[in-house]
Amino acid sequence: MIPRPESREPDPNIFLYDTLQRQKVRFTPTTPGRVGMYLCGPTVYSDAHLGHAKKEVAFDVIRRAFLHLGYQVRYVGNITDVGHLQNDADEGEDKIAKRAALEQLEPMEVADKYFWSFVRDMEALNILKPSINPRATGHITEQIRLIEELIERGHAYESQGSVYFDVRSWPEYGKLSGRKLDEQEEGTREVVREEKRDPRDFALWKRAEAGHIMRWESPWGVGFPGWHIECSAMSLKYLGEGFDIHGGGLDLQFPHHEAEIAQSEAAGHAFARYWMHNNMLTIGGEKMSKSKGNFTTIAELLEKHDPMVVRFLLVGSHYRSVTEFSEEAFESARNGYRRLTETLHEVGRRLQGAPAGATEALDARVQAHTHAFEDALRDDFNTPKAVAALFGLTGDVNAALASGPVGQDTLNRVQEAYMALGGGVLGLFHASASERQDDTQVVDTLMELVLKARQHYRLSKQYAQADELRDTLARVGVTVEDTKDGVRWKR
Ligand SMILES: Nc1ncnc2c1ncn2[C@@H]1O[C@H](COP(=O)(O)OP(=O)(O)OP(=O)(O)O)[C@@H](O)[C@H]1O
Ligand SMILES: [Zn+2]
C-alpha cells in the first residue's frame, strides 16, 4: 500500500467525467476526505487479458491519484463467480459452469483457479489490492433480500420460478446509456420473452433447470442470481447508500450498469453518485475480448515484456481513450520507460559524492513539473499529460546533470518526485524497478572493476588491451568516454 501523505488536505478541485451527467464535474465526496469506489471485476472463467489490465490499471491509477491528493479510499473490486450467462439477454450457459464441465472441475475450482491467476497478474502489474474483494456466491442472501425489496415495491415479478425486473414500472430505465426503447431490446430472443412482461425486462433470479449445477434455495424455488444484482447488493453492502464512484468498462454501460442503477434505485436505495467508464483496449480496431478469442493473456505478455513497460503503455493513453495494442506501441513504451528509469538511476548514482545543499534552478523546475502532473490528475485523471510532466522533469534533470554538479538536497527532491509521482501515482517503479536497482548495483561494481583494469592497461601503455576492453563493452551497448573529469560510461 502507498501511504496517504499525512500532511495533505483532501484536494477540493478534482474534476472527473461522469457518464451519467455526460460532462466533467467537480468531485465532492459523501464523507469528507473519503472516497468509496466500486469496480466491476472479472468473471473468473479464464485467464485475464490485456483488456482487463487496461481497466484495472485505469482505476488503480484513479485510486492512487485520490490517495496522492489527500483522500482515504475504500476500494471494492468484485469477483463474478456465478450468474454471468453467455448472452446478455438472460440466456445461455453460465460461463463458470461451462468452463467447469470443459475442465472437469467443480465450478468453485474454476472460480478459484482463475481468481488466483487474476491476483497474480494484478500483483505483477503493481495494482494495489482492493480493500474488499467480494464474490457473488458469497452474497446470495443479500441478493435475495434486494430482489424481495423490488417485488415488495412492485418493480419485479416472479415468472415460472424466475424473477424479472419490471422495466415498464421504472421510467428512468435508460438514463445512463441513453438507449431508446427499441435499442434496449437488442438480442432478446423468443424463448425468454415468453416469461417476461416486456422484452426489456432483465433477470434478477433464474430458475435452475435440471443439470444446472450452480443452484441455491430461494423464496422462488431453486435457482441462481442474475448477473446484475450482485453488483448492487455488494456495492451497497460495503460502501453504503449514495456511495461515491462506480467504475467499469464502457461495454458494461448497457445492460449491466443500466440494470444496476434501476434495480438499486427502484428498491429505494441511493446508488453511485459518479459513474466512470474506461474505454477499450483494441486489437486491429476491435475490442480485445475473451469470447472473441482475439486476446493475449497478461501472463503471455509478461513472458516477453517487463510488467512496468506494460503499465507504462497503458497509462500512456487516457482511460477514456481507446488503446490499440501493437508491437510498435510496446517498442515505444519500452523506450519511453527506459528514458525515465535511466535518469532515475543516474540521479541515484550522482547522489554519492554530490555537493551538499540545493541547486535552486532545478528545484524550481521540479516544483513546476510536480504542479503540472497534479493538475493533469485533477483534470479527469489525465495520465498522458501526467506522463508528459514526468518527461519534462526528466529533460530538465538530464540538462542539469550534464551541465555540472547538482546539490544533494535537490537530487533527493528529484528522487522523491519520481517516486511519489511515477511510483506512487502511476505505479511505475515496482519490484521490477527495484530488481533493476539491484542489477544496477552489480553492474556498477563490475564496471568499476573493468574501468580500473582499462586504466591499468593504459598506464602501462598496453593500449591494444585497453581498447579491446572498450570495444567489447561497446558491443553490449556500453560506451566509455574519457573526459577531463575522468572516465565516464553509459548504456
Ligand atoms: N478489451 C477491453 N478493454 C478494456 N476493458 C475491458 C476489455 N475487455 C473487458 N474489459 C473489462 O473487463 C471487465 C470484465 O470483462 P469480462 O470478464 O466480461 O471480459 P471480456 O473479455 O469482455 O469477456 P466476454 O468476451 O466473455 O464478455 C469489464 O469491466 C470489461 O469492460
Ligand atoms: Zn458490475
Coordinates of C-alpha atoms in Angstrom, one line a residue, residues 176-404:
L176 CA -27.2 6.0 -18.1
S177 CA -26.8 4.7 -21.6
G178 CA -29.4 6.9 -23.2
R179 CA -30.7 3.9 -25.2
K180 CA -34.1 4.2 -26.8
L181 CA -36.8 1.6 -26.2
D182 CA -36.1 -0.4 -29.3
E183 CA -32.4 -0.4 -28.8
Q184 CA -32.9 -1.8 -25.3
E185 CA -34.4 -4.9 -26.7
E186 CA -31.4 -6.0 -28.7
G187 CA -30.5 -9.6 -28.5
T188 CA -33.6 -10.8 -26.6
R189 CA -34.9 -14.0 -28.1
E190 CA -38.4 -15.5 -28.1
V191 CA -37.7 -18.3 -25.5
V192 CA -37.1 -15.9 -22.7
R193 CA -39.6 -13.3 -24.0
E194 CA -42.4 -15.7 -23.1
E195 CA -41.6 -15.4 -19.4
K196 CA -41.2 -11.7 -19.5
R197 CA -43.9 -9.0 -19.5
D198 CA -41.7 -6.8 -21.6
P199 CA -38.7 -8.0 -23.7
R200 CA -36.6 -5.4 -22.0
D201 CA -37.1 -6.9 -18.5
F202 CA -34.0 -8.5 -17.1
A203 CA -33.4 -11.4 -14.8
L204 CA -32.9 -10.9 -11.1
W205 CA -33.2 -14.6 -10.3
K206 CA -33.2 -17.5 -12.7
R207 CA -34.8 -20.9 -12.0
A208 CA -32.2 -23.7 -12.3
E209 CA -33.0 -26.3 -14.9
A210 CA -32.2 -29.9 -14.1
G211 CA -28.5 -30.3 -14.6
H212 CA -27.6 -26.7 -13.8
I213 CA -25.0 -27.3 -11.1
M214 CA -24.8 -23.8 -9.6
R215 CA -28.0 -23.6 -7.6
W216 CA -29.3 -22.1 -4.3
E217 CA -32.6 -22.2 -2.4
S218 CA -34.7 -19.1 -2.7
P219 CA -38.3 -18.0 -2.0
W220 CA -39.0 -18.7 -5.7
G221 CA -37.5 -22.2 -5.7
V222 CA -34.0 -23.5 -6.6
G223 CA -32.1 -21.1 -8.8
F224 CA -29.3 -18.7 -9.2
P225 CA -28.9 -14.9 -9.2
G226 CA -28.9 -12.8 -12.4
W227 CA -25.6 -11.2 -13.2
H228 CA -26.5 -7.6 -12.5
I229 CA -27.9 -7.9 -9.0
E230 CA -24.6 -8.9 -7.4
C231 CA -23.0 -5.6 -8.0
S232 CA -26.0 -3.6 -6.5
A233 CA -26.0 -5.9 -3.4
M234 CA -22.3 -5.9 -2.8
S235 CA -21.6 -2.2 -3.5
L236 CA -24.4 -1.1 -1.2
K237 CA -23.3 -3.5 1.4
Y238 CA -19.7 -2.4 1.6
L239 CA -19.9 1.3 0.5
G240 CA -23.3 2.3 1.8
E241 CA -26.1 4.4 0.4
G242 CA -25.1 7.1 -2.2
F243 CA -21.5 5.9 -2.4
D244 CA -19.1 7.9 -4.5
I245 CA -17.8 6.2 -7.6
H246 CA -18.8 3.2 -9.6
G247 CA -16.5 2.2 -12.4
G248 CA -16.2 -0.4 -15.1
G249 CA -15.6 -0.8 -18.8
L250 CA -17.5 1.2 -21.3
D251 CA -19.1 -2.0 -22.7
L252 CA -20.8 -2.5 -19.3
Q253 CA -22.9 0.6 -19.5
F254 CA -25.7 -1.3 -21.1
P255 CA -27.2 -3.5 -19.9
H256 CA -25.2 -4.2 -16.8
H257 CA -24.8 -0.7 -15.3
E258 CA -28.2 0.5 -16.5
A259 CA -29.7 -2.5 -14.7
E260 CA -27.6 -1.9 -11.6
I261 CA -29.0 1.7 -11.3
A262 CA -32.6 0.7 -12.0
Q263 CA -32.8 -2.2 -9.6
S264 CA -30.9 -0.3 -6.8
E265 CA -32.9 2.9 -7.0
A266 CA -36.3 1.1 -7.6
A267 CA -35.6 -0.8 -4.3
G268 CA -35.3 2.5 -2.6
H269 CA -31.5 2.9 -2.3
A270 CA -29.5 5.9 -3.3
F271 CA -26.9 4.5 -5.6
A272 CA -23.5 5.6 -7.0
R273 CA -23.1 9.3 -7.4
Y274 CA -20.5 9.3 -10.2
W275 CA -20.1 6.8 -13.0
M276 CA -16.7 6.3 -14.6
H277 CA -16.1 4.1 -17.6
N278 CA -12.8 3.1 -19.2
N279 CA -12.6 2.8 -23.0
M280 CA -11.5 -0.4 -24.6
L281 CA -8.2 -1.9 -25.4
T282 CA -8.4 -2.9 -29.1
I283 CA -6.5 -5.1 -31.4
G284 CA -6.9 -4.4 -35.1
G285 CA -9.6 -1.9 -34.1
E286 CA -11.7 -4.5 -32.4
K287 CA -12.3 -4.8 -28.6
M288 CA -10.0 -7.5 -27.1
S289 CA -12.3 -10.0 -25.5
K290 CA -12.4 -13.5 -24.2
S291 CA -15.4 -14.5 -26.2
K292 CA -14.0 -13.2 -29.5
G293 CA -10.8 -15.1 -28.8
N294 CA -8.6 -12.2 -30.1
F295 CA -6.8 -11.8 -26.7
T296 CA -3.3 -12.0 -25.3
T297 CA -3.3 -13.0 -21.7
I298 CA -1.3 -11.0 -19.2
A299 CA 0.8 -14.0 -18.3
E300 CA 1.7 -14.5 -22.0
L301 CA 2.6 -10.8 -22.3
L302 CA 4.8 -10.8 -19.2
E303 CA 6.9 -13.6 -20.7
K304 CA 8.1 -11.1 -23.2
H305 CA 7.6 -7.7 -21.6
D306 CA 8.6 -6.0 -18.4
P307 CA 5.3 -5.6 -16.4
M308 CA 6.3 -2.0 -15.8
V309 CA 6.5 -1.4 -19.6
V310 CA 3.0 -2.9 -20.0
R311 CA 1.8 -0.5 -17.3
F312 CA 3.7 2.4 -18.9
L313 CA 2.0 1.6 -22.2
L314 CA -1.4 1.6 -20.6
V315 CA -1.0 4.9 -18.7
G316 CA 0.3 6.5 -21.9
S317 CA -3.3 6.8 -23.1
H318 CA -6.2 8.3 -21.2
Y319 CA -8.6 5.9 -19.5
R320 CA -11.4 7.2 -21.7
S321 CA -9.5 6.8 -24.9
V322 CA -9.1 3.6 -26.9
T323 CA -5.7 1.9 -26.6
E324 CA -4.6 0.0 -29.7
F325 CA -2.4 -2.9 -28.9
S326 CA 0.6 -3.5 -31.3
E327 CA 4.2 -4.5 -31.1
E328 CA 5.2 -0.9 -32.2
A329 CA 3.3 0.5 -29.3
F330 CA 5.3 -1.8 -26.9
E331 CA 8.5 -0.7 -28.6
S332 CA 7.9 2.9 -28.0
A333 CA 6.7 2.2 -24.4
R334 CA 9.9 0.4 -23.7
N335 CA 12.0 3.3 -25.0
G336 CA 9.9 5.8 -23.0
Y337 CA 10.1 3.8 -19.8
R338 CA 13.8 3.4 -20.2
R339 CA 14.3 7.2 -20.6
L340 CA 12.6 7.6 -17.2
T341 CA 14.5 4.9 -15.4
E342 CA 17.9 5.8 -16.8
T343 CA 17.6 9.3 -15.4
L344 CA 16.2 8.0 -12.1
H345 CA 19.2 5.6 -11.8
E346 CA 21.7 8.3 -12.8
V347 CA 20.3 10.6 -10.1
G348 CA 20.9 7.7 -7.6
R349 CA 24.5 7.4 -8.8
R350 CA 25.1 11.1 -8.7
L351 CA 23.8 11.3 -5.1
Q352 CA 27.0 9.7 -3.9
G353 CA 29.6 12.4 -3.9
A354 CA 27.2 15.3 -4.7
P355 CA 27.9 18.6 -3.1
A356 CA 25.9 19.5 0.0
G357 CA 23.0 21.9 -0.4
A358 CA 20.5 22.7 -3.2
T359 CA 20.5 23.7 -6.8
E360 CA 17.7 26.2 -6.9
A361 CA 17.1 26.5 -10.6
L362 CA 16.4 22.7 -10.8
D363 CA 14.3 22.8 -7.6
A364 CA 12.0 25.3 -9.3
R365 CA 11.7 23.0 -12.3
V366 CA 10.9 20.0 -10.0
Q367 CA 8.1 22.1 -8.4
A368 CA 6.7 23.2 -11.7
H369 CA 6.6 19.7 -13.2
T370 CA 5.0 18.4 -10.0
H371 CA 2.3 21.0 -10.3
A372 CA 1.7 20.2 -13.9
F373 CA 1.5 16.5 -13.0
E374 CA -1.1 17.1 -10.3
D375 CA -3.1 19.5 -12.5
A376 CA -3.3 16.6 -15.0
L377 CA -4.7 14.3 -12.3
R378 CA -7.3 16.9 -11.3
D379 CA -8.4 17.1 -14.9
D380 CA -10.2 13.7 -15.1
F381 CA -7.0 11.8 -14.3
N382 CA -5.2 12.7 -17.5
T383 CA -2.4 10.3 -17.4
P384 CA -0.9 11.1 -20.8
K385 CA -0.4 14.7 -19.6
A386 CA 1.0 13.4 -16.3
V387 CA 3.5 11.3 -18.2
A388 CA 4.4 14.3 -20.3
A389 CA 5.1 16.2 -17.0
L390 CA 7.4 13.3 -16.0
F391 CA 9.3 13.6 -19.3
G392 CA 9.5 17.4 -18.8
L393 CA 11.1 16.7 -15.4
T394 CA 13.4 14.1 -17.0
G395 CA 14.6 16.6 -19.6
D396 CA 15.4 19.3 -17.1
V397 CA 17.1 16.8 -14.8
N398 CA 19.3 15.5 -17.6
A399 CA 20.2 19.0 -18.7
A400 CA 21.2 19.9 -15.1
L401 CA 23.2 16.8 -14.6
A402 CA 25.0 17.4 -17.9
S403 CA 25.9 21.0 -17.0
G404 CA 27.7 20.3 -13.8

